[in-house]
């Protein structure tokens, strides 16, 4: 009986346990089926969110690649901009220094040319003095001609008086024979005097012709000197104008350099900003790689959750539900959920890094865009300045060449004037020889006058010796002596004039020598000036070529700045896309977190139910 009661009680206990198992099984099965459905639904939602996250991350990665590429390209461009800007600054400083040196050179050259103008004025005055002296020589030669004309007339009269003396001698017959000899000698000497006077007249005529030619040539010399002075004056004025032009050019270069220095500062800012963007891009790339890798882990985690949920559901359906196995399955699900939750939190953290990098890129790109736009405006100004610089240097080069040509013309004219004066010096020497010939002829005339005077005195002595028969011869002898005295006076006047004439000729020769010497010195100065200016001309040519190079470099630099602007726009757009996609990615990640929280809650309920 006891055994039967025990057995009955055992049967009741077994039935109660079986009933409890049936009741738990029914409840668990119902809960698990609901859980399974929720798991699958949440899993599907989670997978959809992951796919969306994956899609947005691909867009973020593409934008990041574009941003990194643009940043890398910008870095290279900005570095080149820096190099170009430094080169432009260096070459611009060179041009400015050349222009400043040219101002000094041209100032000195203009002063020298002004000295040449003053020198030409002195040369012109010297030529005027020579012309004046030549006119005085002409006047003196006319005085000689007048004196010689009188001497010739007196010689002719002397010949007539000598003829009268011969008549008087014939009257005196034998007593007048000596008179005949004297009269014949007087006529002979008077004839020689007339011949000498004719020689003087002929030479004077030649002197006058030479002086006339000399006057015209000296006037030509004066005109050439005046023309040369005008050329020198114009060249000096061009030099002064060119100095003012170089002042403007120096100001243009200064403004260009200021703008280039500003571009250089902007380039430095661009460089720093782009380096920041590049660093942010690297950080973003690292975070993107991390998110991409984590997404793969999430996919695996969701698959594990789905697998565990499926296994749990099948276990329940098959009726092989054991608490131990159930708890084990639930633990697997919970572990997968924890893994999924952790990976999602990692994604959220990485997305925050990507967002921060995108914000940095967007901010720096915006700043870079403004800087690039400012740099673009600056480069437009630089190009305008450099175009003006090239035009200015081209004009300067042409004006400088004109000055050089003027100096060459002055030099050539000075040489021609010197040659002309050398030829006129030869004419003056010919005049001097003619005047010396006149001097010799005058001395011969002087001798004839002395001889005639002596013969007249002899005639007076003879007339006194023979008494009344010599009265006529006495009168004639007195007349001849008076004519000789007059002739001697005229001759003295002529000789005095000749002395003055010779002094003026010597003075003209000295003036011409001094003028030629001064012209030669002036030509040497001009040659030295040309040599110095030749170096300056080469510097202008070099500066002109450098300016052209600067303009070309500035054009290249302008394009680079434009490229930097475009790159900044691309980076800004890429950053904007990244920010938008990050927002969407964070929403997807939040959804995944929400799903994992829901799954975690269900798993916790299931664990509570299983225990």
XYZ file of C-alpha atoms in Angstrom:
611
model
C 0.000 0.000 0.000
C 2.717 2.346 0.851
C 4.387 1.488 -2.364
C 1.239 2.035 -4.363
C 0.686 5.396 -2.688
C 4.227 6.380 -3.412
C 3.828 5.218 -6.964
C 0.594 7.133 -7.271
C 2.169 10.200 -5.863
C 5.075 9.711 -8.257
C 2.679 9.482 -11.149
C 0.939 12.665 -10.020
C 4.313 14.453 -9.818
C 5.291 13.257 -13.265
C 1.970 14.371 -14.659
C 2.383 17.742 -12.968
C 5.897 18.157 -14.430
C 4.714 17.032 -17.836
C 1.841 19.487 -17.582
C 4.263 22.235 -16.624
C 6.514 21.289 -19.519
C 3.580 21.313 -21.845
C 2.483 24.662 -20.484
C 6.043 26.147 -20.770
C 6.449 24.632 -24.155
C 3.210 26.131 -25.312
C 4.094 29.544 -23.864
C 7.731 29.443 -25.064
C 6.699 28.263 -28.461
C 4.241 31.087 -28.794
C 6.800 33.622 -27.521
C 9.550 32.195 -29.669
C 7.418 32.292 -32.739
C 6.638 35.923 -32.038
C 10.321 36.523 -31.253
C 11.358 34.789 -34.439
C 9.059 36.959 -36.486
C 10.343 40.099 -34.769
C 13.935 38.963 -35.209
C 13.401 38.384 -38.895
C 11.571 41.701 -39.286
C 14.207 43.592 -37.316
C 16.923 41.715 -39.146
C 15.445 42.676 -42.478
C 15.142 46.304 -41.373
C 18.702 46.188 -40.077
C 20.001 44.703 -43.291
C 18.151 47.390 -45.246
C 19.719 50.024 -43.003
C 23.122 48.438 -43.523
C 22.609 48.468 -47.280
C 21.645 52.125 -47.065
C 24.688 52.782 -44.875
C 26.843 50.889 -47.327
C 25.465 52.963 -50.220
C 26.003 56.287 -48.459
C 29.478 55.213 -47.388
C 30.322 54.473 -51.009
C 29.220 58.017 -51.867
C 31.222 59.374 -48.945
C 34.238 57.372 -50.103
C 33.816 58.724 -53.666
C 33.506 62.291 -52.360
C 36.496 61.730 -50.096
C 38.515 60.417 -53.017
C 37.506 63.447 -55.069
C 38.363 65.757 -52.196
C 41.694 64.014 -51.604
C 42.502 64.146 -55.301
C 41.570 67.817 -55.494
C 43.578 68.507 -52.334
C 46.595 66.665 -53.696
C 46.318 68.527 -56.995
C 45.839 71.810 -55.138
C 48.906 71.143 -52.991
C 51.034 70.666 -56.095
C 49.434 73.721 -57.747
C 49.807 75.942 -54.684
C 53.448 74.951 -54.261
C 53.994 75.843 -57.905
C 52.102 79.105 -57.309
C 54.470 79.815 -54.429
C 57.491 79.079 -56.602
C 56.136 81.185 -59.448
C 55.270 84.036 -57.100
C 58.785 83.984 -55.601
C 60.255 83.899 -59.123
C 58.025 86.777 -60.202
C 59.084 88.732 -57.131
C 62.766 88.081 -57.823
C 62.546 88.989 -61.509
C 60.302 91.959 -60.742
C 62.898 93.261 -58.270
C 65.522 92.849 -60.982
C 63.479 94.939 -63.446
C 62.817 97.568 -60.779
C 66.520 97.833 -59.896
C 67.410 98.105 -63.585
C 64.828 100.856 -64.050
C 66.132 102.754 -61.001
C 69.704 102.445 -62.296
C 68.549 103.603 -65.736
C 67.021 106.690 -64.161
C 70.426 107.607 -62.740
C 72.178 106.763 -66.011
C 69.738 108.794 -68.083
C 69.956 111.707 -65.685
C 73.744 111.718 -66.085
C 73.387 111.257 -69.869
C 70.895 114.107 -70.143
C 73.267 116.317 -68.185
C 76.093 115.344 -70.543
C 73.897 116.029 -73.558
C 72.973 119.367 -72.024
C 76.702 120.018 -71.684
C 77.006 119.119 -75.365
C 74.280 121.663 -76.136
C 76.217 124.297 -74.182
C 79.397 123.159 -75.909
C 77.714 123.457 -79.301
C 76.648 126.968 -78.403
C 80.269 127.752 -77.531
C 81.357 126.157 -80.812
C 78.795 128.240 -82.652
C 80.127 131.406 -81.031
C 83.662 130.360 -81.973
C 82.537 129.802 -85.560
C 80.840 133.216 -85.509
C 84.122 134.770 -84.358
C 85.941 133.029 -87.195
C 83.298 134.308 -89.635
C 83.635 137.810 -88.173
C 87.412 137.681 -88.520
C 87.069 136.456 -92.093
C 84.826 139.457 -92.809
C 87.453 141.693 -91.240
C 90.072 140.063 -93.473
C 87.867 140.770 -96.478
C 87.528 144.414 -95.429
C 91.281 144.618 -94.873
C 91.926 143.126 -98.283
C 89.708 145.813 -99.799
C 91.765 148.441 -97.971
C 94.898 146.893 -99.450
C 93.255 146.951 -102.855
C 92.466 150.658 -102.416
C 95.994 151.440 -101.329
C 97.490 149.436 -104.165
C 95.107 151.127 -106.603
C 96.403 154.485 -105.438
C 99.973 153.258 -105.727
C 99.232 152.095 -109.278
C 97.767 155.503 -110.138
C 100.788 157.184 -108.617
C 103.067 154.909 -110.658
C 101.232 155.852 -113.811
C 101.545 159.533 -112.941
C 105.204 158.975 -112.163
C 105.610 157.508 -115.642
C 103.941 160.608 -117.149
C 106.121 162.895 -115.100
C 109.141 160.890 -116.200
C 108.034 161.480 -119.818
C 107.846 165.233 -119.122
C 111.296 164.990 -117.582
C 112.573 163.429 -120.779
C 111.056 166.315 -122.765
C 112.715 168.818 -120.469
C 115.988 166.959 -120.856
C 115.697 167.220 -124.663
C 115.361 170.988 -124.389
C 118.518 171.216 -122.436
C 120.268 169.302 -125.196
C 123.764 168.239 -124.138
C 123.305 169.601 -120.679
C 120.140 167.564 -120.237
C 121.638 164.180 -121.057
C 121.814 163.222 -117.404
C 118.178 164.156 -117.107
C 117.386 161.794 -119.911
C 119.064 158.942 -118.086
C 117.241 159.806 -114.835
C 113.883 160.117 -116.590
C 114.399 156.822 -118.386
C 115.285 155.072 -115.140
C 112.284 156.553 -113.355
C 109.959 155.354 -116.123
C 111.523 151.913 -115.942
C 111.183 151.652 -112.145
C 107.649 153.091 -112.223
C 106.761 150.370 -114.707
C 108.142 147.734 -112.338
C 106.179 149.286 -109.484
C 102.987 149.104 -111.567
C 103.767 145.475 -112.356
C 104.255 144.677 -108.664
C 101.059 146.523 -107.828
C 99.247 144.465 -110.443
C 100.635 141.350 -108.791
C 99.384 142.602 -105.436
C 95.979 143.318 -106.935
C 95.789 139.823 -108.413
C 96.726 138.146 -105.140
C 94.322 140.342 -103.208
C 91.590 139.264 -105.611
C 92.439 135.613 -104.973
C 92.483 136.275 -101.204
C 89.057 137.863 -101.478
C 87.733 134.877 -103.417
C 89.134 132.481 -100.828
C 87.730 134.583 -97.991
C 84.341 134.620 -99.710
C 84.408 130.823 -99.926
C 85.644 130.634 -96.338
C 82.771 132.819 -95.146
C 80.210 130.576 -96.810
C 81.849 127.469 -95.404
C 82.075 128.961 -91.917
C 78.418 129.924 -92.153
C 77.758 126.296 -93.139
C 79.796 125.150 -90.148
C 77.789 127.459 -87.887
C 74.547 126.090 -89.340
C 75.766 122.494 -88.799
C 76.756 123.312 -85.229
C 73.362 124.889 -84.581
C 71.597 121.845 -86.102
C 73.761 119.558 -83.980
C 72.885 121.588 -80.880
C 69.193 121.126 -81.705
C 69.686 117.354 -82.038
C 71.537 117.286 -78.715
C 68.819 119.394 -77.098
C 66.111 117.047 -78.394
C 68.083 114.006 -77.233
C 68.491 115.583 -73.807
C 64.752 116.305 -73.667
C 64.014 112.716 -74.691
C 66.313 111.548 -71.925
C 64.488 113.699 -69.362
C 61.117 112.475 -70.631
C 62.416 108.930 -70.471
C 63.464 109.506 -66.861
C 59.883 110.512 -66.042
C 58.697 107.483 -67.997
C 61.007 105.245 -65.966
C 59.597 106.774 -62.775
C 56.154 105.607 -63.944
C 57.558 102.187 -64.856
C 59.222 101.879 -61.443
C 55.853 102.653 -59.842
C 54.184 100.017 -62.049
C 56.801 97.447 -61.001
C 56.359 98.447 -57.367
C 52.581 97.971 -57.555
C 53.074 94.668 -59.398
C 55.443 93.444 -56.693
C 52.997 94.476 -53.973
C 50.243 92.486 -55.671
C 52.553 89.511 -56.228
C 53.549 89.574 -52.553
C 49.865 89.548 -51.656
C 49.375 86.605 -54.020
C 52.289 84.920 -52.279
C 50.609 85.434 -48.888
C 47.354 84.084 -50.277
C 49.269 81.114 -51.682
C 50.765 80.465 -48.248
C 47.260 80.559 -46.768
C 46.032 78.237 -49.513
C 48.922 75.905 -48.784
C 48.126 75.746 -45.064
C 44.414 75.312 -45.755
C 45.024 72.619 -48.339
C 47.408 70.791 -46.009
C 44.660 70.832 -43.383
C 42.180 69.544 -45.948
C 44.662 66.869 -47.019
C 45.185 65.780 -43.406
C 41.422 65.725 -42.879
C 41.063 63.677 -46.055
C 43.590 61.160 -44.741
C 41.785 60.986 -41.406
C 38.461 60.641 -43.225
C 39.882 57.904 -45.447
C 41.036 56.007 -42.374
C 37.613 56.381 -40.783
C 35.891 55.368 -44.024
C 38.033 52.241 -44.205
C 37.117 51.493 -40.618
C 33.387 51.969 -41.331
C 33.601 49.865 -44.485
C 35.317 47.084 -42.557
C 32.807 47.368 -39.704
C 29.870 47.219 -42.121
C 31.207 43.868 -43.290
C 31.287 42.756 -39.659
C 27.716 43.981 -39.226
C 26.561 41.980 -42.189
C 28.126 38.901 -40.625
C 26.617 39.759 -37.245
C 23.131 40.105 -38.739
C 23.577 36.805 -40.503
C 24.576 35.180 -37.206
C 21.520 36.708 -35.535
C 19.314 35.423 -38.333
C 20.961 31.983 -38.103
C 20.574 31.833 -34.317
C 16.997 33.013 -34.515
C 16.248 30.451 -37.200
C 17.876 27.699 -35.144
C 15.895 28.709 -32.087
C 12.649 28.763 -34.026
C 13.296 25.358 -35.546
C 14.131 23.928 -32.139
C 10.838 25.158 -30.784
C 8.871 23.870 -33.754
C 10.483 20.456 -33.564
C 9.487 20.165 -29.936
C 13.022 19.519 -28.836
C 12.884 22.407 -26.449
C 15.290 22.074 -23.583
C 16.062 24.979 -21.268
C 19.751 24.369 -21.492
C 19.737 24.327 -25.261
C 17.372 27.289 -25.341
C 19.548 29.325 -23.040
C 22.570 28.406 -25.155
C 20.796 29.555 -28.353
C 19.634 32.731 -26.657
C 23.196 33.418 -25.494
C 24.448 33.048 -29.049
C 21.800 35.508 -30.210
C 22.707 37.944 -27.443
C 26.422 37.697 -28.285
C 25.669 38.451 -31.936
C 23.524 41.388 -30.865
C 26.298 42.699 -28.596
C 28.773 42.393 -31.471
C 26.372 44.200 -33.769
C 25.793 46.920 -31.214
C 29.511 47.426 -30.613
C 30.263 47.595 -34.321
C 27.446 50.093 -34.847
C 28.809 52.268 -32.045
C 32.208 52.100 -33.753
C 30.544 53.174 -36.991
C 28.866 56.093 -35.232
C 32.212 57.149 -33.767
C 33.908 56.818 -37.160
C 31.074 58.758 -38.789
C 31.664 61.532 -36.244
C 35.327 61.605 -37.327
C 34.287 61.676 -40.991
C 31.772 64.417 -40.212
C 34.411 66.431 -38.361
C 36.875 65.977 -41.252
C 34.177 66.988 -43.749
C 33.347 70.085 -41.679
C 37.055 70.985 -41.564
C 37.346 70.427 -45.315
C 34.178 72.422 -45.997
C 35.330 75.289 -43.761
C 38.888 75.380 -45.177
C 37.607 74.875 -48.707
C 35.258 77.842 -48.237
C 38.146 79.936 -46.949
C 40.389 78.695 -49.762
C 37.702 79.581 -52.280
C 37.558 83.144 -50.999
C 41.366 83.330 -50.961
C 41.540 81.898 -54.486
C 38.940 84.411 -55.690
C 40.943 87.208 -54.093
C 44.108 85.759 -55.653
C 42.335 85.651 -59.004
C 41.451 89.344 -58.683
C 45.017 90.130 -57.618
C 46.403 88.229 -60.601
C 44.097 90.184 -62.905
C 45.616 93.371 -61.483
C 49.122 91.915 -61.752
C 48.519 91.014 -65.398
C 47.216 94.510 -66.102
C 50.264 96.047 -64.436
C 52.625 93.718 -66.294
C 50.955 94.468 -69.632
C 51.525 98.163 -68.901
C 55.099 97.316 -67.912
C 55.779 95.530 -71.209
C 54.245 98.420 -73.174
C 56.236 100.920 -71.131
C 59.512 99.070 -71.612
C 58.812 98.660 -75.328
C 58.278 102.422 -75.603
C 61.353 103.039 -73.441
C 63.389 100.760 -75.657
C 62.271 102.663 -78.766
C 62.951 106.046 -77.141
C 66.312 104.836 -75.886
C 67.212 103.666 -79.389
C 66.157 107.084 -80.674
C 68.482 108.742 -78.140
C 71.317 106.425 -79.193
C 70.660 107.267 -82.854
C 70.664 110.981 -81.974
C 73.997 110.622 -80.204
C 75.379 108.784 -83.258
C 74.111 111.602 -85.486
C 75.685 114.193 -83.182
C 78.936 112.256 -83.251
C 78.800 112.015 -87.054
C 78.021 115.717 -87.404
C 80.853 116.634 -85.058
C 83.185 114.555 -87.206
C 81.901 116.234 -90.378
C 82.325 119.678 -88.810
C 85.888 118.785 -87.818
C 86.638 117.606 -91.361
C 85.069 120.748 -92.785
C 87.175 122.922 -90.493
C 90.291 121.005 -91.481
C 89.551 121.802 -95.129
C 88.918 125.445 -94.257
C 92.208 125.456 -92.386
C 93.837 124.502 -95.683
C 92.088 127.476 -97.317
C 93.308 129.763 -94.540
C 96.871 128.543 -95.116
C 96.462 129.322 -98.810
C 95.272 132.814 -97.869
C 98.249 133.206 -95.588
C 100.601 132.250 -98.421
C 98.850 134.751 -100.707
C 99.170 137.473 -98.081
C 102.868 136.670 -97.660
C 103.254 137.021 -101.437
C 101.509 140.386 -101.198
C 103.955 141.325 -98.435
C 106.890 140.483 -100.687
C 105.402 142.473 -103.560
C 104.811 145.431 -101.263
C 108.434 145.297 -100.205
C 109.439 145.389 -103.882
C 107.109 148.301 -104.444
C 108.703 149.942 -101.437
C 112.120 149.486 -103.057
C 110.877 151.033 -106.308
C 109.495 154.001 -104.386
C 112.826 154.456 -102.658
C 114.624 154.234 -106.009
C 112.248 156.726 -107.598
C 112.647 159.079 -104.639
C 116.437 158.879 -104.946
C 116.265 159.485 -108.708
C 114.005 162.462 -108.149
C 116.526 163.875 -105.701
C 119.292 163.280 -108.241
C 117.179 165.131 -110.824
C 116.820 168.097 -108.474
C 120.568 168.155 -107.962
C 121.223 168.084 -111.726
C 118.584 170.775 -112.310
C 120.237 173.040 -109.765
C 123.645 172.414 -111.386
C 122.659 173.585 -114.868
C 120.755 176.646 -113.717
C 117.836 178.009 -115.693
C 117.828 175.185 -118.194
C 117.020 172.815 -115.360
C 114.003 174.727 -114.022
C 111.513 172.491 -115.838
C 113.312 169.370 -114.797
C 113.386 170.708 -111.253
C 109.603 171.036 -111.231
C 109.133 167.566 -112.658
C 111.560 166.089 -110.132
C 109.640 167.720 -107.284
C 106.390 166.335 -108.633
C 107.873 162.857 -108.912
C 109.257 163.072 -105.400
C 105.836 164.171 -104.096
C 104.198 161.222 -105.864
C 106.772 158.901 -104.339
C 106.039 160.279 -100.890
C 102.290 159.739 -101.428
C 102.944 156.271 -102.737
C 105.049 155.480 -99.709
C 102.264 156.662 -97.427
C 99.773 154.439 -99.231
C 102.222 151.585 -99.091
C 102.717 152.067 -95.359
C 98.950 151.942 -94.934
C 98.791 148.783 -97.014
C 101.639 147.150 -95.111
C 100.049 148.004 -91.778
C 96.819 146.484 -93.022
C 98.716 143.400 -94.133
C 100.219 143.037 -90.660
C 96.750 143.199 -89.151
C 95.598 140.760 -91.798
C 98.332 138.282 -90.915
C 97.450 138.559 -87.219
C 93.817 137.824 -87.999
C 94.776 134.899 -90.192
C 96.941 133.459 -87.440
C 94.119 134.084 -84.989
C 91.656 132.278 -87.278
C 94.061 129.349 -87.633
C 94.410 129.193 -83.847
C 90.626 129.429 -83.422
C 90.094 126.646 -85.933
C 92.717 124.461 -84.221
C 91.065 125.065 -80.831
C 87.629 124.435 -82.266
C 88.768 121.196 -83.919
C 90.411 120.122 -80.655
C 87.216 120.918 -78.721
C 85.142 119.029 -81.287
C 87.465 116.025 -81.025
C 87.080 116.082 -77.254
C 83.336 116.351 -77.647
C 83.363 113.385 -79.992
C 85.382 111.375 -77.441
C 82.805 112.248 -74.775
C 80.006 111.174 -77.102
C 81.744 107.888 -77.837
C 82.162 107.237 -74.101
C 78.526 108.166 -73.548
C 77.457 105.779 -76.309
C 79.545 103.021 -74.775
C 77.943 103.553 -71.372
C 74.457 103.817 -72.829
C 75.051 100.698 -74.895
C 75.242 98.724 -71.657
C 72.048 100.420 -70.496
C 70.406 99.620 -73.821
C 71.295 95.967 -73.316
C 69.827 96.143 -69.799
C 66.601 97.627 -71.199
C 66.444 94.853 -73.786
C 67.052 92.274 -71.065
C 64.430 93.887 -68.821
C 61.984 93.917 -71.717
C 62.538 90.192 -72.232
C 62.233 89.578 -68.484
C 58.994 91.604 -68.436
C 57.623 89.472 -71.269
C 58.631 86.400 -69.293
C 56.945 87.870 -66.210
C 53.759 88.394 -68.192
C 53.831 84.810 -69.445
C 54.555 83.519 -65.921
C 51.762 85.697 -64.557
C 49.372 84.213 -67.115
C 50.435 80.741 -65.985
C 50.122 81.793 -62.340
C 46.666 83.179 -63.027
C 45.595 79.831 -64.506
C 47.046 78.045 -61.475
C 45.079 80.294 -59.135
C 41.981 79.559 -61.216
C 42.741 75.836 -60.863
C 43.067 76.314 -57.099
C 39.699 78.056 -57.108
C 38.110 75.188 -59.067
C 39.742 72.649 -56.729
C 38.428 74.561 -53.705
C 34.946 74.471 -55.229
C 35.290 70.735 -55.839
C 36.479 70.141 -52.265
C 33.654 72.304 -50.898
C 31.094 70.409 -52.992
C 32.631 67.050 -51.987
C 32.595 68.092 -48.329
C 28.954 69.157 -48.662
C 28.087 65.773 -50.213
C 30.045 64.011 -47.454
C 28.215 65.949 -44.755
C 24.867 65.109 -46.305
C 25.826 61.437 -46.648
C 27.237 61.350 -43.131
C 23.915 62.628 -41.858
C 22.123 59.885 -43.780
C 24.700 57.344 -42.600
C 24.216 58.409 -39.009
C 20.474 58.028 -39.443
C 21.060 54.514 -40.822
C 23.432 53.764 -37.945
C 20.854 55.077 -35.455
C 18.292 52.796 -37.055
C 20.674 49.857 -36.729
C 21.281 50.765 -33.072
C 17.559 50.986 -32.552
C 17.137 47.549 -34.126
C 19.909 46.075 -32.010
C 18.319 47.590 -28.895
C 15.014 46.019 -29.861
C 16.678 42.682 -30.529
C 18.559 42.971 -27.263
C 15.307 43.648 -25.433
C 13.646 40.622 -27.085
C 16.687 38.461 -26.294
C 16.533 39.592 -22.660
C 12.837 38.768 -22.472
C 13.515 35.391 -24.040
C 16.310 34.702 -21.525
C 14.025 35.707 -18.701
C 11.346 33.447 -20.097
C 13.798 30.560 -20.517
C 15.059 30.853 -16.974
